[in-house]
Amino acid sequence: MTLRGRLLLAQAPLALALVLLGVMAVVTLGRVGRSGQQILEDNYRSVLATQRMTEQLERMDSAALFIVAGDRERGVAQQAEQRPRLESELRVQEGNITEPGEAEATRRMRTAWERYRTEFDTFLEAPDAARTHDLYFKSLAPAFQDAKRTAAAILDLNQDAMVRKSELLSRQSQRVNTLMVLAVVAALGVGLFFSTSLVHRAVRPVMVLSQAVRRLGQGDYAARAVVDGRDEMAQLGRDINTLAERLDQYRQSSLGELLQAQAVSQAAIDSLPDPVVVLGAEGDVLNVNRAGEDVLRLRLEGGGDVLGRVVPEVREVLERVRAHVVGGHGAYQPRGYEEAVRVEAADGARWLLPRGSPVYGETGDVVGATLLLQDVTRLRRFDELKNDLVATVAHEFRTPLTSLRMAIHLVAEGVVGPVTEKQADLMFAAREDCERLQGIVDDLLDLSRIQGGQLLLDVKLVRTEELVESALDTQRGAASERGVHLLRDVSLDAETVSVDPDRMQLVLGNLVGNAVKHTQSGGEVLVRVTPEEQNLRFEVRDTGEGIPAEQQAKIFEKFYRAPGAPAGGAGLGLSIAKEIVQAHGGTIGVVSEPGQGSTFWFTIPKQA
Ligand code: ADP
């Protein structure tokens, strides 16, 4: 049955009770009404008839008295008028016998009336006044009294019956009253009881459904709505169950896929030989791969301050890279091997080079950082070996190179004997090459000394202007040879600077020399010094060929030479400059665009 049907059915008991009550009321009211009617029909008509008969009897009597009094004409007329009326009333009474004893009384009335009528006829035929008078008092008046009494008896009979019946009626109506009240209460009670229970049964499925939906809403996808039948509620229940099933399946499948995807990505990062740590924006450790657990001894189990349990150096590096990435500076790339952090592992020391990339949240903001600690132990070892080799080779080259140069010089100058012009040309070229070779060897030795940690700075307060001037002086010859103008612009606020003057001259000389080398004739090289908040900023600006962006990071590396760079260098000048600037606590960099010239800059702290 449909819900609408059920709700309608729930009204049925009340409606039925109402109908029953109505029928009952109509029937009982009809009965009471009929009882009243009955009284009217049965008795009131008789009462009326007897009263009228008594009245007509009395008027006949008064007619008789008229006659006795001598007014015969009027008396005769009056009595003649009454006779048919009385006759008809008597017939009415004879036709309305309802009470016990009434038939008998009426019969008596008929007898009494007939006797009175006969007596009256006799009275009318009386020959004279005396006889009339006599007859009246002797026979007519007693007959009159008799008839009147008989009529009164009928009247009493009927009046008594009326009183009796009306009492009965009132008792009856009182009973009906009580009965009706009881019936109303009972019908209301029963109707209400059945209606309520039917309504309850009709809406119970709604409760079941709403409970199921609530549990589904709370994430309990195992909840089902059990509603039997074929109505709308059962259909809704089935629909909800289908929905729950789908949700459950979806959750299971998406959860499964998610778990699988997570396992895959975990396996992927676990397979990396280098430690990987994922940090949240607040520095909490979100994930770590197996290498991370082993090498950094970083364990997620146990919770708490996970980072606090790793060695301080590693922790410091992780925090720094995370701060860089989370601070919105993009991915973190190390500047060089020198950034590698040393970690003691079971199989000896390891050098780890940190890299960081942002983890983006749903809204696109950085919510964490993935840190990769690249194991550069072997690379560093190679680097050290190379440095050692270079240092040894340079050192071993130095003495023979000096004597070679000396020998070539002596031969070229003709000290040890005459040489032809051609021989002298060859000797001069050889001497030039020897000098260049000596420069490279000097660079190499400088570098190996610097990298060996032997760069001891001899810091003095020097006049900036002089520093720049002497650096420019070393390059004047080359500049004028190439037709390049050298300019200088030292701010008045940058009068002095605390540096190791020889080393700083080397740096500036290197930068200016490079600038001159890479600038065409007619171009210019400007050295500028300007104060910054805490630093002095040195700039060497040229109007030369510029440096492509992809080379800019590499030119500070050792032995890096741009493809097609003019012969003569070993790719060491800029790396030496970088080492010296960093030893002074400053930073070095380049701003350049191909065809637009380059600006090499470095900073030196005002307070060394
Ligand atoms: P090198 O002594 O071989 O010049 P450097 O370390 O001084 O080595 O320079 C490295 C490379 O940087 C050079 O090969 C050159 O290509 C490039 N470079 C340096 N300075 C400039 C400059 N002012 N303009 C263009 N390229 C430059």
Tab-separated table of N, CA, C and O in Angstrom, residues 436 440 514 517-518 551 554-574:
chain	number	residue	atom	x	y	z
A	436	ARG	N	102.795	32.620	-19.872
A	436	ARG	CA	101.385	32.258	-19.686
A	436	ARG	C	101.249	30.992	-18.845
A	436	ARG	O	100.432	30.899	-17.935
A	440	ILE	N	99.351	30.321	-15.273
A	440	ILE	CA	98.391	29.267	-14.958
A	440	ILE	C	98.848	28.475	-13.734
A	440	ILE	O	98.077	28.185	-12.835
A	514	ASN	N	89.265	39.979	-17.248
A	514	ASN	CA	88.232	39.279	-18.012
A	514	ASN	C	87.407	40.255	-18.832
A	514	ASN	O	87.112	40.017	-20.011
A	517	LYS	N	89.236	41.473	-21.736
A	517	LYS	CA	89.413	40.386	-22.707
A	517	LYS	C	88.155	40.187	-23.554
A	517	LYS	O	88.208	39.831	-24.711
A	518	HIS	N	86.972	40.390	-22.908
A	518	HIS	CA	85.727	40.079	-23.591
A	518	HIS	C	85.048	41.315	-24.171
A	518	HIS	O	83.862	41.261	-24.495
A	551	GLN	N	75.229	29.625	-18.843
A	551	GLN	CA	76.650	29.533	-18.463
A	551	GLN	C	76.946	30.294	-17.176
A	551	GLN	O	77.981	30.087	-16.550
A	554	LYS	N	77.899	28.389	-14.144
A	554	LYS	CA	79.052	27.489	-14.273
A	554	LYS	C	80.388	28.227	-14.281
A	554	LYS	O	81.419	27.640	-13.942
A	555	ILE	N	80.379	29.508	-14.685
A	555	ILE	CA	81.667	30.166	-14.902
A	555	ILE	C	82.471	30.313	-13.626
A	555	ILE	O	83.681	30.519	-13.684
A	556	PHE	N	81.807	30.163	-12.460
A	556	PHE	CA	82.561	30.278	-11.209
A	556	PHE	C	83.182	28.948	-10.802
A	556	PHE	O	83.867	28.868	-9.800
A	557	GLU	N	82.844	27.887	-11.581
A	557	GLU	CA	83.439	26.583	-11.262
A	557	GLU	C	84.880	26.535	-11.758
A	557	GLU	O	85.243	27.213	-12.724
A	558	LYS	N	85.627	25.663	-11.079
A	558	LYS	CA	87.039	25.521	-11.465
A	558	LYS	C	87.155	24.952	-12.879
A	558	LYS	O	86.362	24.075	-13.258
A	559	PHE	N	88.089	25.415	-13.614
A	559	PHE	CA	88.430	24.909	-14.961
A	559	PHE	C	87.312	25.086	-15.972
A	559	PHE	O	87.350	24.524	-17.049
A	560	TYR	N	86.257	25.850	-15.589
A	560	TYR	CA	85.208	26.038	-16.590
A	560	TYR	C	85.586	27.171	-17.518
A	560	TYR	O	85.884	28.286	-17.078
A	561	ARG	N	85.540	26.878	-18.789
A	561	ARG	CA	85.802	27.911	-19.781
A	561	ARG	C	84.658	27.842	-20.769
A	561	ARG	O	84.270	26.759	-21.216
A	562	ALA	N	84.128	29.008	-21.063
A	562	ALA	CA	83.027	29.028	-22.021
A	562	ALA	C	83.534	28.548	-23.364
A	562	ALA	O	84.681	28.815	-23.726
A	563	PRO	N	82.644	27.811	-24.090
A	563	PRO	CA	83.071	27.361	-25.419
A	563	PRO	C	83.447	28.572	-26.268
A	563	PRO	O	82.710	29.558	-26.291
A	564	GLY	N	84.580	28.490	-26.921
A	564	GLY	CA	84.986	29.579	-27.804
A	564	GLY	C	85.644	30.743	-27.093
A	564	GLY	O	85.854	31.801	-27.685
A	565	ALA	N	85.971	30.561	-25.789
A	565	ALA	CA	86.634	31.655	-25.070
A	565	ALA	C	88.055	31.799	-25.599
A	565	ALA	O	88.661	30.812	-26.016
A	566	PRO	N	88.589	33.021	-25.622
A	566	PRO	CA	89.929	33.228	-26.164
A	566	PRO	C	90.972	32.427	-25.396
A	566	PRO	O	90.849	32.233	-24.193
A	567	ALA	N	91.958	31.912	-26.091
A	567	ALA	CA	92.969	31.074	-25.473
A	567	ALA	C	93.744	31.866	-24.440
A	567	ALA	O	93.759	33.092	-24.450
A	568	GLY	N	94.345	31.145	-23.524
A	568	GLY	CA	95.193	31.833	-22.547
A	568	GLY	C	94.796	31.545	-21.129
A	568	GLY	O	95.643	31.517	-20.249
A	569	GLY	N	93.526	31.303	-20.866
A	569	GLY	CA	93.102	31.058	-19.475
A	569	GLY	C	92.977	29.566	-19.228
A	569	GLY	O	93.021	28.751	-20.141
A	570	ALA	N	92.830	29.253	-17.945
A	570	ALA	CA	92.625	27.856	-17.578
A	570	ALA	C	91.269	27.672	-16.916
A	570	ALA	O	90.975	26.631	-16.365
A	571	GLY	N	90.452	28.736	-16.940
A	571	GLY	CA	89.132	28.646	-16.296
A	571	GLY	C	89.253	28.683	-14.785
A	571	GLY	O	88.424	28.121	-14.085
A	572	LEU	N	90.267	29.357	-14.288
A	572	LEU	CA	90.469	29.375	-12.837
A	572	LEU	C	90.226	30.738	-12.198
A	572	LEU	O	89.942	30.835	-11.020
A	573	GLY	N	90.341	31.804	-13.003
A	573	GLY	CA	90.284	33.173	-12.465
A	573	GLY	C	89.056	33.415	-11.607
A	573	GLY	O	89.155	33.879	-10.467
A	574	LEU	N	87.866	33.084	-12.122
A	574	LEU	CA	86.640	33.385	-11.390
A	574	LEU	C	86.502	32.518	-10.146
A	574	LEU	O	85.996	32.986	-9.122
